[in-house]
Coordinates of C-alpha atoms in Angstrom, one line a residue:
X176 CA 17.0 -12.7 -0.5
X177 CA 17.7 -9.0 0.1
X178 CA 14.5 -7.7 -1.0
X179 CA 13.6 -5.0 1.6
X180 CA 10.9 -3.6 -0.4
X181 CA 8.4 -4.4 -2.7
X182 CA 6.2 -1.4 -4.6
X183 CA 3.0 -1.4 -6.9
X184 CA 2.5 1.2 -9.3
X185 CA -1.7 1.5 -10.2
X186 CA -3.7 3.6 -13.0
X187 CA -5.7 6.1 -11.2
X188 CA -7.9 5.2 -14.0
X189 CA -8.7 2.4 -12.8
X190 CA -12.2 3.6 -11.4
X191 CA -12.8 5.3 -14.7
X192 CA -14.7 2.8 -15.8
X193 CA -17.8 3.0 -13.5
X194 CA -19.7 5.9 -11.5
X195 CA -20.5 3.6 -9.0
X196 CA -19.4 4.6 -5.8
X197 CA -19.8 1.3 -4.2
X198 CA -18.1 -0.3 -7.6
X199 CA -15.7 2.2 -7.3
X200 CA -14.3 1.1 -3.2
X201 CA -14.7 -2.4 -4.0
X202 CA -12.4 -2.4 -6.6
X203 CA -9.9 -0.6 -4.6
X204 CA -10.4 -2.6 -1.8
X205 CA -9.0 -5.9 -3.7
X206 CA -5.8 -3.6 -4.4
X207 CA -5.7 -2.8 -0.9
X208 CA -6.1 -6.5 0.3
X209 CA -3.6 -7.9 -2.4
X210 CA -0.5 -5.7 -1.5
X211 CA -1.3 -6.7 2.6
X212 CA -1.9 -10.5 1.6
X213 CA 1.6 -10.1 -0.2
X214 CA 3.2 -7.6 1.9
X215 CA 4.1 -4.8 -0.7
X216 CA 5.4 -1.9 1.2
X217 CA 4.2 1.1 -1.1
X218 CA 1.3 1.4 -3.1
X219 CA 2.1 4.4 -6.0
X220 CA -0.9 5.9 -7.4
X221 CA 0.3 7.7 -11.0
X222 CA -2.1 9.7 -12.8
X223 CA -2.6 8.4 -16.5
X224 CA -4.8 11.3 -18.1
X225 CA -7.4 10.9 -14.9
X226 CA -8.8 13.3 -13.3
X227 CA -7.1 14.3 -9.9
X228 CA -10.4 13.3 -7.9
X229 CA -9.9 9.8 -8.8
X230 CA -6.3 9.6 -7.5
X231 CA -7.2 11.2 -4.4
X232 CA -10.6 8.7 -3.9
X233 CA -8.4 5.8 -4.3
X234 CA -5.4 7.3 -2.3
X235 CA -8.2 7.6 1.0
X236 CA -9.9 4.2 0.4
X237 CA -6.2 2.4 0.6
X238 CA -5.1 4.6 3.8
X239 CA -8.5 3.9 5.1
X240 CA -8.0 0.4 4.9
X241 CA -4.3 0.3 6.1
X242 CA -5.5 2.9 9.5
X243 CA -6.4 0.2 12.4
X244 CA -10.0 0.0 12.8
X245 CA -9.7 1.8 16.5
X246 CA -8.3 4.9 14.5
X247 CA -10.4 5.2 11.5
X248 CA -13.2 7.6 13.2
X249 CA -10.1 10.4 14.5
X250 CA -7.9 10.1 11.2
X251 CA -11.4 10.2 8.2
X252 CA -13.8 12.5 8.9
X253 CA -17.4 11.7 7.6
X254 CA -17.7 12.6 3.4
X255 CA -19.6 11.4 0.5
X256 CA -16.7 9.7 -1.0
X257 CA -16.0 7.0 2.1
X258 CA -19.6 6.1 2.6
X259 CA -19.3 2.9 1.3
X260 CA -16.5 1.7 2.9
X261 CA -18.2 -1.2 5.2
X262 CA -17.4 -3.4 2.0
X263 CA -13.8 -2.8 2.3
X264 CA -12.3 -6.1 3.6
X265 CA -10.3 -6.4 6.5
X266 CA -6.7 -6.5 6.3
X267 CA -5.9 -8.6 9.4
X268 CA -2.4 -7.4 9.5
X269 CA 0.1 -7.0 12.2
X270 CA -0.5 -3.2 12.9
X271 CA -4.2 -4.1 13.1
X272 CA -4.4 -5.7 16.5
X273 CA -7.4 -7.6 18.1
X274 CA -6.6 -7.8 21.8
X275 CA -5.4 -6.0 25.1
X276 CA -2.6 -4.2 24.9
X277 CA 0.7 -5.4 26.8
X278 CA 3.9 -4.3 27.1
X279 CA 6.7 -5.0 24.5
X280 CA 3.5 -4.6 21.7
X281 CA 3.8 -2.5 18.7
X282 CA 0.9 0.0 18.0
X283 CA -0.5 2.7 15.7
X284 CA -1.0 5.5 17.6
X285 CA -2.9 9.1 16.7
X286 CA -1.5 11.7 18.3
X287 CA -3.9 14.0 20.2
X288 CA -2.0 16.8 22.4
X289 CA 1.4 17.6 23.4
X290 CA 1.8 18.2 27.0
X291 CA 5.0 19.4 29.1
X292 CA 5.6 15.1 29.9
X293 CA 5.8 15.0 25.9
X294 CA 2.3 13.9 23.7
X295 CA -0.6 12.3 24.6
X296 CA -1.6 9.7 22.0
X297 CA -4.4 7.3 21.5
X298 CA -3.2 3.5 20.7
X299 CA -6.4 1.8 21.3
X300 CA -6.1 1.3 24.7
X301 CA -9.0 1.9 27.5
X302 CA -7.2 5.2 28.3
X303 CA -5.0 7.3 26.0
X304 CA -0.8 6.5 26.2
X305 CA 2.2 8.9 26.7
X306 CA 5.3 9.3 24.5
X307 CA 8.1 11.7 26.0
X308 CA 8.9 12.8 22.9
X309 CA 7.1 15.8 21.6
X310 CA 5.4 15.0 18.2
X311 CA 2.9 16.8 15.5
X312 CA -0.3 16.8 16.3
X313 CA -2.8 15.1 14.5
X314 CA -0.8 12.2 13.2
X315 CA -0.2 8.5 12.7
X316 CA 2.8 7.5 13.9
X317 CA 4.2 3.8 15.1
X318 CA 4.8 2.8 18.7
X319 CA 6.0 0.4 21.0
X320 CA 4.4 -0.1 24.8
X321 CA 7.4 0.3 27.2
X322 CA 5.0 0.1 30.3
X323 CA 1.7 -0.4 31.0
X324 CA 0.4 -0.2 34.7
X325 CA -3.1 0.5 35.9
X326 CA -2.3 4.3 35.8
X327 CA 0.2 4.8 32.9
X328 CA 0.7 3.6 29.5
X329 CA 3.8 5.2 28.8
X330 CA 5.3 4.2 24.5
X331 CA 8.0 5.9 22.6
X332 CA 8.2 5.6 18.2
X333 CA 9.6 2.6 17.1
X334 CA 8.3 0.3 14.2
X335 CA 8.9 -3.4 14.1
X336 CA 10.8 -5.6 11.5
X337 CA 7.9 -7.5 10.8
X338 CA 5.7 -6.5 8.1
X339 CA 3.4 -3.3 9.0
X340 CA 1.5 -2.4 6.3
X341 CA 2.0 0.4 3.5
X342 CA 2.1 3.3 2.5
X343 CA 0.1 5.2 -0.2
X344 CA 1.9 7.1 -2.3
X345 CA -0.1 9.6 -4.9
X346 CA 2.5 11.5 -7.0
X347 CA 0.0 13.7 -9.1
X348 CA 2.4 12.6 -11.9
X349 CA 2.5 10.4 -15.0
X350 CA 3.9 6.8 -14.6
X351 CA 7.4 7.4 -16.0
X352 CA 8.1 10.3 -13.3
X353 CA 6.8 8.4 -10.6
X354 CA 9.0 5.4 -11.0
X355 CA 12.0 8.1 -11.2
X356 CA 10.6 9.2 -8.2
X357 CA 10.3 6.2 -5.9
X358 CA 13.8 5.0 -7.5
X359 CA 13.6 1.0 -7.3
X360 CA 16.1 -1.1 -8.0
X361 CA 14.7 -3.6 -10.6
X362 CA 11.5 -2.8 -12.4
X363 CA 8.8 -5.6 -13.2
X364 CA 6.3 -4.4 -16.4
X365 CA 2.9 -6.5 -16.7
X366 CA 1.7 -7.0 -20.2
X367 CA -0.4 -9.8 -21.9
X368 CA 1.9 -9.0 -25.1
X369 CA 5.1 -10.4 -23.3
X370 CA 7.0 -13.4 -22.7
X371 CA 4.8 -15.7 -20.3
X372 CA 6.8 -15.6 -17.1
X373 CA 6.6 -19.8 -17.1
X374 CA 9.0 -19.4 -20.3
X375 CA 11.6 -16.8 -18.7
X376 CA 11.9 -18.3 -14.9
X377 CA 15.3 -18.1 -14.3
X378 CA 15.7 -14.8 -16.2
X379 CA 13.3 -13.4 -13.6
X380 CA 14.8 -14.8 -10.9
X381 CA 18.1 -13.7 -11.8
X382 CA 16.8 -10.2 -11.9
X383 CA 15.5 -9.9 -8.9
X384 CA 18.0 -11.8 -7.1
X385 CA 19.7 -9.0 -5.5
X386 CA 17.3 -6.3 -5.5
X387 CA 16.2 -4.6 -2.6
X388 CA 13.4 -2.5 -4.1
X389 CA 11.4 -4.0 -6.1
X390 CA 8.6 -2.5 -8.4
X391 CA 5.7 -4.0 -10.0
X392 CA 4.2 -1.8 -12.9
X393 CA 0.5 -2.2 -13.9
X394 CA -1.4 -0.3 -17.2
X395 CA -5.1 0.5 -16.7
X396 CA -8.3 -0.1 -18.5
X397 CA -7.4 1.8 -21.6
X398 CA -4.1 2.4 -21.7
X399 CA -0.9 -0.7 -21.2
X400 CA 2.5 0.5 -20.2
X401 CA 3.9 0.8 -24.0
X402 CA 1.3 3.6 -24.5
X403 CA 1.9 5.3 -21.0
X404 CA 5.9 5.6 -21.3
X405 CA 5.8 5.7 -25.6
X406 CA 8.7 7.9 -26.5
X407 CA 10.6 8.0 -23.0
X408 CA 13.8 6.2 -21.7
X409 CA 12.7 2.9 -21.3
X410 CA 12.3 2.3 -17.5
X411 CA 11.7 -1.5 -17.4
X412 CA 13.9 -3.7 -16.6
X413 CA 11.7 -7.0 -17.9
X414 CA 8.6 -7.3 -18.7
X415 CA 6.2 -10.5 -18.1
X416 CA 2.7 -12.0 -19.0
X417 CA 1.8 -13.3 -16.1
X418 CA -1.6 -14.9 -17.1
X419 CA 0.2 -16.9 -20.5
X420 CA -3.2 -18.1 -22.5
X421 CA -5.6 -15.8 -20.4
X422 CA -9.6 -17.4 -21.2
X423 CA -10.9 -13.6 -21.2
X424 CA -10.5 -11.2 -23.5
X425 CA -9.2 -8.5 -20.9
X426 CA -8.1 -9.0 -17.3
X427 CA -8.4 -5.9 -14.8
X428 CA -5.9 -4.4 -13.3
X429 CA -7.4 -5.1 -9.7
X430 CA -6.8 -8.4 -10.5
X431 CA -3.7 -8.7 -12.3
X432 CA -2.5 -7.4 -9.0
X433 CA -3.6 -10.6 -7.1
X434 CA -2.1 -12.6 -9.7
X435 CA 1.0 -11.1 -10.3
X436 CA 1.5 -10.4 -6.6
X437 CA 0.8 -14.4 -6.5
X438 CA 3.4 -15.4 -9.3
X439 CA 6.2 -13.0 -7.2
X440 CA 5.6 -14.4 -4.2
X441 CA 6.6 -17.5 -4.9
X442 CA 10.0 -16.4 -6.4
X443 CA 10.7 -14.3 -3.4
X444 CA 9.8 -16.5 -0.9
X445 CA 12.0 -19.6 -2.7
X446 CA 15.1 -17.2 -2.2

């Protein structure tokens, strides 16, 4: 398989449906857990008629959960709109490390100061870490421990080839221009009015055989991806129902994303 990457494309709309703050992170916060649990690479927030807020809420909760824990309090300032995120669940993932530091580790690292040695950063460790090169302040950036001794921790910018996370992507733009924007290769629709993917397994497979950018397209609560794209170039290169004889009348979108993220994996990880 020479999938590389693997993007989901959500409704800001999504949180439209309740004024509950609380309501509002936890529903997020299964997005957020999905795309780790399943390693997708890029979330893509599109703006379907929402209002700009709502991207931008769900855009912090996700890169609040992907920032290691030992980070959270330099890269989020306090506000109203992240005061319930003690429900978020943990993502447990590689770039969230538990223990002591040691050398050859990858880390997440904040940068604090640039000094004439290079920029100080803080990786979690007892004491902050030096990189030689000189960065921007104020940022996340990845690292990997070179030396650690009682006096020095010295890292330079690397990132593994293991899976580290992803990134949140908010284009401010409807869904057709933001899947011109990210550029896949292959493009996955979701819609309870297509072919169940159990009848069309080996066209799917075939499609994403080769790809190395794969997208996964979700509608929201009141509008599906017929409606969003209606009169533009169709974008979609197949489109599946990935919950065939569904025993509700409507299915979220927070959860179509664990179960469509389920169905895929088991494709990609058969290749």
């Amino acid at each position: 398989m020479a999938l590389r990457h693997l993007s989901i494309f959500i409704p800001a709309s999504i949180i439209a449906e309740t004024k509950d703050l609380r309501i509002k992170t936890y529903k997020v916060g299964i997005i957020g857990r999905s795309a780790a649990i399943f390693k997708a690479d890029k979330i893509v927030i599109y703006n379907d008629n929402s209002d700009e807020k709502e991207v931008k809420f769900i855009s912090d909760v996700l890169t609040y959960m992907n920032t290691p824990q030992y980070l959270r309090k330099k890269v989020f300032p306090i506000s109203k709109e992240l005061k319930n995120v003690g429900i978020l669940p943990p993502l447990r993932t590689p770039h969230h490390p538990t223990g002591e530091p040691a050398v050859g580790d990858y880390r997440q690292g904040f940068t604090l100061k640039r000094t004439k040695k290079g920029t100080i950063v803080d990786i979690g460790a007892d004491r902050p870490a030096l990189c030689r090169e000189k960065l921007s302040i104020n940022k996340v950036f990845s690292f990997r421990i070179v030396k650690l001794s009682k006096k020095d921790i010295l890292i330079e910018p690397d990132k593994p080839d293991f899976y580290w996370g992803y990134e949140v992507l908010s284009t401010y733009k409807d869904l057709y221009e933001s899947v011109l924007e990210v550029k896949p290769d292959i493009v996955i629709g979701t819609s309870r009015y297509a072919q169940p993917i159990t009848s069309i397994l080996d066209e799917v497979k075939r499609k994403i055989k080769d790809a190395r950018h794969l997208a996964i397209l979700f509608g929201g609560p009141y509008s599906g991806l017929h409606e969003l794209i209606q009169g533009r170039k169709n974008i979609i290169d197949l489109e599946v129902n990935t919950v065939p004889s569904q025993g509700t009348k409507t299915i979220r979108t927070e959860e179509a994303v664990l179960i469509t993220l389920s169905a895929f994996n088991l494709f990609l990880d058969a290749e």
